[in-house]
mmCIF file of C-alpha atoms in Angstrom:
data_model
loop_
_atom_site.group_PDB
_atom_site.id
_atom_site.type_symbol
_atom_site.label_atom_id
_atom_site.label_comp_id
_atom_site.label_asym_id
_atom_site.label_seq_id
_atom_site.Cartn_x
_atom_site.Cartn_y
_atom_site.Cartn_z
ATOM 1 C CA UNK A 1 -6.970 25.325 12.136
ATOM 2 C CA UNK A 2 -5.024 23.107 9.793
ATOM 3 C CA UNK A 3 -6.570 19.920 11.377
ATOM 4 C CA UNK A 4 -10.024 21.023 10.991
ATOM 5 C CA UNK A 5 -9.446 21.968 7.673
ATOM 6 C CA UNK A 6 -8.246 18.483 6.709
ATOM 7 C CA UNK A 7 -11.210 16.580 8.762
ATOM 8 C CA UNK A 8 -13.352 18.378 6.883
ATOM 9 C CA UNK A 9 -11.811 17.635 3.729
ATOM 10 C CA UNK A 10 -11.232 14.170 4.167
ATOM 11 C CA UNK A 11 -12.706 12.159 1.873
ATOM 12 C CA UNK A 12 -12.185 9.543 -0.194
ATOM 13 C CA UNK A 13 -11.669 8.936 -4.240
ATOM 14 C CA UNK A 14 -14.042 6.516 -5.831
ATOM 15 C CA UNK A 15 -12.129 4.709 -8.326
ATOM 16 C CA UNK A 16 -14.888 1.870 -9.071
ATOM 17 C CA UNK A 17 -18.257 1.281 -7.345
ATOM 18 C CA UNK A 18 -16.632 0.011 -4.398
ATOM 19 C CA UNK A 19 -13.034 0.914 -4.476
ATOM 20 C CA UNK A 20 -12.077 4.413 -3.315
ATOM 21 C CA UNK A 21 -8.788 6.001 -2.074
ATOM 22 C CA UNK A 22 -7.929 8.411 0.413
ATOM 23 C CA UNK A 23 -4.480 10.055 0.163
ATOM 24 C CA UNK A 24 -2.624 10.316 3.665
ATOM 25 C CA UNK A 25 0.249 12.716 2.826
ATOM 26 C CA UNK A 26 2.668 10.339 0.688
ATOM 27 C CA UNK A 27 0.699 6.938 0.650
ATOM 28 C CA UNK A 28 -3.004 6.013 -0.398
ATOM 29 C CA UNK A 29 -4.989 3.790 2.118
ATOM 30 C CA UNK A 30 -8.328 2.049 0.351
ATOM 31 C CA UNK A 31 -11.783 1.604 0.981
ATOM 32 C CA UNK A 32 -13.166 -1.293 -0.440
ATOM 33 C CA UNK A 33 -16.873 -1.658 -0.362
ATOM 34 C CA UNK A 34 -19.745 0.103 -1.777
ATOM 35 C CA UNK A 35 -20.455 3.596 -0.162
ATOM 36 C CA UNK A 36 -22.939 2.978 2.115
ATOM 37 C CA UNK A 37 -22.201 -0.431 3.062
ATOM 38 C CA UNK A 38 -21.854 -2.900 6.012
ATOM 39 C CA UNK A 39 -19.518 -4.708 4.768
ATOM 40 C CA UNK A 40 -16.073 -3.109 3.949
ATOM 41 C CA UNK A 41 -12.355 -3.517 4.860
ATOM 42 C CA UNK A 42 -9.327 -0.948 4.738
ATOM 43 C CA UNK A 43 -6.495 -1.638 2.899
ATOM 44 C CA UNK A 44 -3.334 -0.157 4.814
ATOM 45 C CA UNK A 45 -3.707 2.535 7.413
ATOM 46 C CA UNK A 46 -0.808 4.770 5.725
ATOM 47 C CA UNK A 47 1.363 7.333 7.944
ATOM 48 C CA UNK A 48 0.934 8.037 11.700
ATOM 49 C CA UNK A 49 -1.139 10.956 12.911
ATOM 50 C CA UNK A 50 -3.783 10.427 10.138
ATOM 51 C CA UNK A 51 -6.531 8.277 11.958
ATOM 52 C CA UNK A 52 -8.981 10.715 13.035
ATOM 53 C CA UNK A 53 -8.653 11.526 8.852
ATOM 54 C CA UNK A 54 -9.373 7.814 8.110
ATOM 55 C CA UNK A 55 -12.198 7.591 10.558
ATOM 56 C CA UNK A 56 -14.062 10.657 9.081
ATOM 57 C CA UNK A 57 -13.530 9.878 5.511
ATOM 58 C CA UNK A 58 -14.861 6.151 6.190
ATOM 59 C CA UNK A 59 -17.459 8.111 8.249
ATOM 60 C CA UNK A 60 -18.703 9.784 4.513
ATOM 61 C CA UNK A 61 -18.597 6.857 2.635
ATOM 62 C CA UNK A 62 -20.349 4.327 5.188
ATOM 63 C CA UNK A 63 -21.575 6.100 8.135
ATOM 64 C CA UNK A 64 -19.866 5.099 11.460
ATOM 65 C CA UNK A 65 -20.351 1.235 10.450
ATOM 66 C CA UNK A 66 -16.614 -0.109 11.065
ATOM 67 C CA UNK A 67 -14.713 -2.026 8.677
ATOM 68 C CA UNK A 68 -15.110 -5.600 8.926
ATOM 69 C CA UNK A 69 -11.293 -6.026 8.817
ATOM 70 C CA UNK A 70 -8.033 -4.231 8.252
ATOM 71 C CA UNK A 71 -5.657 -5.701 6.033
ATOM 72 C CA UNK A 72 -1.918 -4.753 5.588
ATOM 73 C CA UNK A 73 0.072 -5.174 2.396
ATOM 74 C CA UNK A 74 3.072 -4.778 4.307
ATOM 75 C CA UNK A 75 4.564 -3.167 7.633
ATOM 76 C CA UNK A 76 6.510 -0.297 6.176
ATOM 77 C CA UNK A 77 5.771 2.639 8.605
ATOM 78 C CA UNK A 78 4.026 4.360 5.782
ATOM 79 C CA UNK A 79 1.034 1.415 5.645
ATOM 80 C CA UNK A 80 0.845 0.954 9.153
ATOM 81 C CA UNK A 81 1.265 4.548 11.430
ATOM 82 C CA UNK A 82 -2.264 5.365 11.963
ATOM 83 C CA UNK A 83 -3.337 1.223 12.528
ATOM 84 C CA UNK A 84 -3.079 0.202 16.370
ATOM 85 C CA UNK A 85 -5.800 3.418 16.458
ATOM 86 C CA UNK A 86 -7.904 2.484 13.953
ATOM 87 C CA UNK A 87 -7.811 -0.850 15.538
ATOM 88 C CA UNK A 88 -8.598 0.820 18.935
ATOM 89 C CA UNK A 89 -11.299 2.843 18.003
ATOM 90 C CA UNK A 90 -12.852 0.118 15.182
ATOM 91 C CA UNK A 91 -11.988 -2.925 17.751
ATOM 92 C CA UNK A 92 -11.406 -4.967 14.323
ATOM 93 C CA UNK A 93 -9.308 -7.863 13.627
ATOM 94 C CA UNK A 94 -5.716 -6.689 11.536
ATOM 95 C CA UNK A 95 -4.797 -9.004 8.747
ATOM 96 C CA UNK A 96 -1.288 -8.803 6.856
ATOM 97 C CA UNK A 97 1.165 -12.150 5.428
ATOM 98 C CA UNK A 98 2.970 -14.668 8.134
ATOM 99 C CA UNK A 99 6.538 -13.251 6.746
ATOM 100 C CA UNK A 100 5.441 -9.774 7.958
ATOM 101 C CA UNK A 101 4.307 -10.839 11.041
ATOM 102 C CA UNK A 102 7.531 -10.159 13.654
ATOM 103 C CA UNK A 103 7.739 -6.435 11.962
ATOM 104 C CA UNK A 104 4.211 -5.484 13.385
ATOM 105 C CA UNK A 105 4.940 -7.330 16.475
ATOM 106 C CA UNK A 106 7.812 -5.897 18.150
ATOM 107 C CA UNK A 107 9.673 -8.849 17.236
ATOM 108 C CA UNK A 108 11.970 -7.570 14.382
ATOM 109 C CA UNK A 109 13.225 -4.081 12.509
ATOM 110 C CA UNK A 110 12.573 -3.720 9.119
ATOM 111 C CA UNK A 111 16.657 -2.848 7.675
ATOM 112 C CA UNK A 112 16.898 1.019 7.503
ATOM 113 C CA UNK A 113 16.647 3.435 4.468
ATOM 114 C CA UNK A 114 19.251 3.300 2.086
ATOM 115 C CA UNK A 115 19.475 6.969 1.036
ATOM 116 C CA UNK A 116 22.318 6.060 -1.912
ATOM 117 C CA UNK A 117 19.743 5.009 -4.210
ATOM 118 C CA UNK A 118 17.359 7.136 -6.223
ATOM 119 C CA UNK A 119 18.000 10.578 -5.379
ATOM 120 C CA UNK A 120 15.760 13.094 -4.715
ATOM 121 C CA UNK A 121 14.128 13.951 -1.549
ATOM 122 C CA UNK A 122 12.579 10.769 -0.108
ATOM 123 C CA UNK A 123 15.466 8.897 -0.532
ATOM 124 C CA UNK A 124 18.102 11.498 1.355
ATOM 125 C CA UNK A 125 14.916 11.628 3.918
ATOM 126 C CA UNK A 126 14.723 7.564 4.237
ATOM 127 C CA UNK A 127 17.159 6.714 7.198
ATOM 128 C CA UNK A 128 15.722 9.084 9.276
ATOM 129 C CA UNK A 129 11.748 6.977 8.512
ATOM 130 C CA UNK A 130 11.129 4.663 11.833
ATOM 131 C CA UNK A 131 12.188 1.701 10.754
ATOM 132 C CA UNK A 132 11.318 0.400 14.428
ATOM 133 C CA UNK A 133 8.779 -2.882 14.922
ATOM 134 C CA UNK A 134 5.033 -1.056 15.509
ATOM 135 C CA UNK A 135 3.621 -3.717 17.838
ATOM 136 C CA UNK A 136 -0.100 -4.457 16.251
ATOM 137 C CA UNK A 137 -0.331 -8.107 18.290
ATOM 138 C CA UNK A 138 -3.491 -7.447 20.317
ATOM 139 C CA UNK A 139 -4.990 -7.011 16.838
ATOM 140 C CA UNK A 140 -3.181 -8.828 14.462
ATOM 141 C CA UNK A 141 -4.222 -11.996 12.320
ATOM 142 C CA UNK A 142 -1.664 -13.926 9.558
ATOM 143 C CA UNK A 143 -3.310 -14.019 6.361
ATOM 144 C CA UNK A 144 -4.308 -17.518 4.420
ATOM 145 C CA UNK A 145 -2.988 -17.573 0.340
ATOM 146 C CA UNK A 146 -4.856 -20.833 0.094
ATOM 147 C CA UNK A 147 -9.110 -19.509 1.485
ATOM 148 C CA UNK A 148 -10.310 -16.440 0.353
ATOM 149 C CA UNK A 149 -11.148 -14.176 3.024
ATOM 150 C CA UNK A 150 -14.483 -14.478 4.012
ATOM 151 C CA UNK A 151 -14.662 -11.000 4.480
ATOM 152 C CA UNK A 152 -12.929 -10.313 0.640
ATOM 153 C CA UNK A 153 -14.774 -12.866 -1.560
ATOM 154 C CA UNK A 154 -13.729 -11.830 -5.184
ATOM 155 C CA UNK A 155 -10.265 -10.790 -4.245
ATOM 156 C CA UNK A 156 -7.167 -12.855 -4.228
ATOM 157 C CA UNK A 157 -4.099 -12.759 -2.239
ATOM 158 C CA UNK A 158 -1.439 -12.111 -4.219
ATOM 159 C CA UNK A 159 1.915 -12.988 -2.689
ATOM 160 C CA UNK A 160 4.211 -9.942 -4.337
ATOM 161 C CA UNK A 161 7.788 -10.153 -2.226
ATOM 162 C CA UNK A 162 10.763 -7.997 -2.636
ATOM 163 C CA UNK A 163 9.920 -5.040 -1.392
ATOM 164 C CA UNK A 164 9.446 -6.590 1.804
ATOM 165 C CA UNK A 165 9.277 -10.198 2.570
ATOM 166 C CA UNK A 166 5.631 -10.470 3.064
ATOM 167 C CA UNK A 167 4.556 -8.090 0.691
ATOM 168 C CA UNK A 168 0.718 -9.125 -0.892
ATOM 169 C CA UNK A 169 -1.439 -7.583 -3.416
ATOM 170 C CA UNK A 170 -4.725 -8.003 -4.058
ATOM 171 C CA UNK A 171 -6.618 -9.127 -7.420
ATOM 172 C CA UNK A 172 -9.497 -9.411 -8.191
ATOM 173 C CA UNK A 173 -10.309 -11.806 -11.485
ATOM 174 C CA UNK A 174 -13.880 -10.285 -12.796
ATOM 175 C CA UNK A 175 -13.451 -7.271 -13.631
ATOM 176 C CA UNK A 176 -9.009 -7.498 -13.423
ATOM 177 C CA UNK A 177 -9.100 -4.814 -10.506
ATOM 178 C CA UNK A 178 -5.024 -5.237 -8.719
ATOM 179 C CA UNK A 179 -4.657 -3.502 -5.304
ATOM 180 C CA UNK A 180 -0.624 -3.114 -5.696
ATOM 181 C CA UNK A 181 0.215 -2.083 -2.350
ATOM 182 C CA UNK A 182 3.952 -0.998 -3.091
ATOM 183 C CA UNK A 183 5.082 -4.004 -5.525
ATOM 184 C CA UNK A 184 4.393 -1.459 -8.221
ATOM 185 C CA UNK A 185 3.749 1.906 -8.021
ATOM 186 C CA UNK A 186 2.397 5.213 -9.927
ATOM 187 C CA UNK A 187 4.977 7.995 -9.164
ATOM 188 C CA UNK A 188 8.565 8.202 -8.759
ATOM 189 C CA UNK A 189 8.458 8.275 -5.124
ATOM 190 C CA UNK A 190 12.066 8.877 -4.826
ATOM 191 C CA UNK A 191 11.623 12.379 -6.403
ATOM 192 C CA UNK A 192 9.970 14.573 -4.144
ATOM 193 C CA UNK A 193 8.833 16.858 -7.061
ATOM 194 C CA UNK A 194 6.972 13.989 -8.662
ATOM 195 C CA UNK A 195 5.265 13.064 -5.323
ATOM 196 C CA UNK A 196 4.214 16.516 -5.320
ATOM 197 C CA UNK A 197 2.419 16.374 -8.551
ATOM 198 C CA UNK A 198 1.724 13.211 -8.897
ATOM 199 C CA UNK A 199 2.880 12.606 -12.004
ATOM 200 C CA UNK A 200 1.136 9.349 -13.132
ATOM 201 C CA UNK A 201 3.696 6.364 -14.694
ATOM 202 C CA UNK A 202 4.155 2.564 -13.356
ATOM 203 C CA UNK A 203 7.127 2.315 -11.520
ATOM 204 C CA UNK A 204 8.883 -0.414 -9.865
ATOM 205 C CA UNK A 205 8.970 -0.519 -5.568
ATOM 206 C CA UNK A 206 10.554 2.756 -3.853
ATOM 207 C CA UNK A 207 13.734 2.145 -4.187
ATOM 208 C CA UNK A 208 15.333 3.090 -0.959
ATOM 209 C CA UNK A 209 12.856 0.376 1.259
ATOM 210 C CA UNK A 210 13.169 -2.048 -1.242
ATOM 211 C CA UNK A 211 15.993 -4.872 -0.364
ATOM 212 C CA UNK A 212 15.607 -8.002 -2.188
ATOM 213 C CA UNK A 213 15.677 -6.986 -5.896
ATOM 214 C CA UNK A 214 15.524 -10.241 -7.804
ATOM 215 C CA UNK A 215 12.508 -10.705 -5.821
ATOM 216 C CA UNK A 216 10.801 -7.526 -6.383
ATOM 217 C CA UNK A 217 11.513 -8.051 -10.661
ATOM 218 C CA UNK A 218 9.117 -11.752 -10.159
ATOM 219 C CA UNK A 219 6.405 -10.177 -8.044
ATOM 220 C CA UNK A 220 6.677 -7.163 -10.912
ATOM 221 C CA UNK A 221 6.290 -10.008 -13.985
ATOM 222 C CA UNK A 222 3.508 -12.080 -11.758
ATOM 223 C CA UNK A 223 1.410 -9.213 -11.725
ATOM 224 C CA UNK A 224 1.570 -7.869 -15.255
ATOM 225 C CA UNK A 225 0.893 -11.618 -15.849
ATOM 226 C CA UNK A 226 -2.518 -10.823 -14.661
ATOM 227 C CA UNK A 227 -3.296 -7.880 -16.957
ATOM 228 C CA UNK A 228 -4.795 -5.756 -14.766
ATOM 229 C CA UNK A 229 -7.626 -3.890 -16.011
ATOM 230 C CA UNK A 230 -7.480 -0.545 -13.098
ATOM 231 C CA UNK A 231 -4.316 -0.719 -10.643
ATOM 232 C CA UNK A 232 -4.468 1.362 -7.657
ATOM 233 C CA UNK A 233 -1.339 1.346 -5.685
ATOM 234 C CA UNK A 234 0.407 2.303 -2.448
ATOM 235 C CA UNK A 235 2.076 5.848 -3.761
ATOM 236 C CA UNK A 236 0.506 8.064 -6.875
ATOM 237 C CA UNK A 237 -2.565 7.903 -8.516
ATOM 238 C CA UNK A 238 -4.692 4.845 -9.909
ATOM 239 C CA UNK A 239 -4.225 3.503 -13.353
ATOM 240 C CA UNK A 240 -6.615 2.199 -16.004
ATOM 241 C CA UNK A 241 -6.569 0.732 -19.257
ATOM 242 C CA UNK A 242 -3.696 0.978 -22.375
ATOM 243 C CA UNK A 243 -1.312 3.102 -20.583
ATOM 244 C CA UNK A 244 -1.733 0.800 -17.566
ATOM 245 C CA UNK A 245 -1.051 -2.153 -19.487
ATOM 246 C CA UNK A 246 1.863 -0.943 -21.703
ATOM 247 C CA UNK A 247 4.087 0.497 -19.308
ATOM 248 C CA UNK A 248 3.005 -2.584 -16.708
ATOM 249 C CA UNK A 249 4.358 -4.812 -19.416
ATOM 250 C CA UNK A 250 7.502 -2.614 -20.103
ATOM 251 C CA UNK A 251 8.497 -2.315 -16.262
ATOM 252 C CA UNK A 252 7.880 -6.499 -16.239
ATOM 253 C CA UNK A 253 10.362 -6.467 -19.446
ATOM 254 C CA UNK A 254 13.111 -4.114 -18.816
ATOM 255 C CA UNK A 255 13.015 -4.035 -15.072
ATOM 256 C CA UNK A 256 16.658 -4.077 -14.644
ATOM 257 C CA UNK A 257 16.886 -0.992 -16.506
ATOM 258 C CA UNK A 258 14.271 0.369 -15.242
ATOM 259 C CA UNK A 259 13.531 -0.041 -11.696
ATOM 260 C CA UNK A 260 17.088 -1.184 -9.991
ATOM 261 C CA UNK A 261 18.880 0.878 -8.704
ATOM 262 C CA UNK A 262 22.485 1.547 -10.742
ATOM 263 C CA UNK A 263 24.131 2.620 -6.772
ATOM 264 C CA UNK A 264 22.341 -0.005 -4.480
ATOM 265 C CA UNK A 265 25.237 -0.017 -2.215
ATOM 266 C CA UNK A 266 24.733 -3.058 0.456
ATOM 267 C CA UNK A 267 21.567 -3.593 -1.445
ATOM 268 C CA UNK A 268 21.089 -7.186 -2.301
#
């Protein structure tokens, strides 16, 4: 009953003319192309258990014409569960950074939750998130910084470590559109109250995945070097204009204060 209620309700957000988000319990996945168009890609594949979701909200925006790619910002379990299906059932080529590549190979773990940081739910919750490799390598392709994608003309790979080693974003420079992925995000997602309503405010990376900090603060001040214009991100809900840009600027300013942890035990 449940399932069929969410298959038929799954459909995506347009944000612009051809970006739109679809919510897959805790993490947005994106759809960027026009709706009704042959050419689009997926950004992220969020949690496991939600590809039949994807498929039928990609299904209402551009009929059963399959994305011409998948691309990952990163291989946190949360941008990656539903992926080896949607690869399956798509049969398209997976795209995410060379420094993420052993984490969706089977190669290496990503270092587990650390649930002294934040509070709340998600971070008590965080050791117990598979931190084990997914293994995406009939399907997965490293990404180039230095060629566009063929398949992503106006958009830029944006290189945005700390939160994981590989971490990218994506920018685009006409119309300042930034695809965050979890560099930045919109809700406190170690409060479980403000992941339940959504609560829009730019936040640094979750803090209990996030394990290079001094890394995290330049990808934070590289991208409110861009000025983004609209900023959709990897948890809460997308961001446009003034507010955007002053509390962007104030997270790139004061993000010791405001994103580090004060207890990042074993953190570095």
């Amino acid at each position: 009953m449940n399932e069929h209620y969410h298959m038929e309700n799954a459909e995506a957000e347009q944000v612009l003319e051809d970006v739109a988000v679809y919510r897959t319990l805790i993490v947005n996945v994106v759809f960027i192309g026009k709706s009704g168009s042959k050419d689009w890609v997926l950004l992220d594949c969020g949690i496991g258990h939600y590809a039949k979701r994807i498929i039928e909200a990609a299904n209402k925006r551009f009929g059963d014409q399959p994305p011409k790619a998948i691309v990952l910002t990163h291989g946190h379990f949360d941008h990656v569960g539903s992926a080896k299906k949607l690869a399956d059932h798509w049969n398209v080529p997976i795209y995410i950074h060379p420094m993420e590549m052993d984490y969706v190979t089977g190669k290496r773990d990503y270092p587990v939750g650390n649930a002294t940081v934040g509070g709340g739910l998600f971070s008590i919750l965080s050791p117990f998130f598979p931190t084990d490799p997914v293994d995406l390598s009939k399907y997965i392709h490293p990404l180039s910084q230095d060629e566009p994608l063929a398949f992503l003309q106006d958009w830029r790979v944006i290189h945005t470590p700390g939160h994981t080693p590989g971490h990218i974003s994506l920018f685009r420079d006409k119309d300042r559109t930034l695809l965050a992925g979890d560099a930045i995000i919109t809700v406190k997602q170690e409060s479980s109250m403000a992941v339940f309503i959504q609560h829009q405010h730019v936040h640094g990376p979750p803090a209990y995945f996030t394990h290079n900090w001094q890394e995290a603060e330049k990808s934070v001040k590289k991208l409110a070097s861009l000025n983004p214009k609209v900023a959709v991100t990897g948890h809460g809900l997308p961001m446009e204009g003034e507010l955007l840009a002053q509390q962007l600027s104030e997270l790139a300013l004061n993000f010791k204060e405001l994103a580090i942890p004060k207890n990042r035990n074993k953190l570095h």
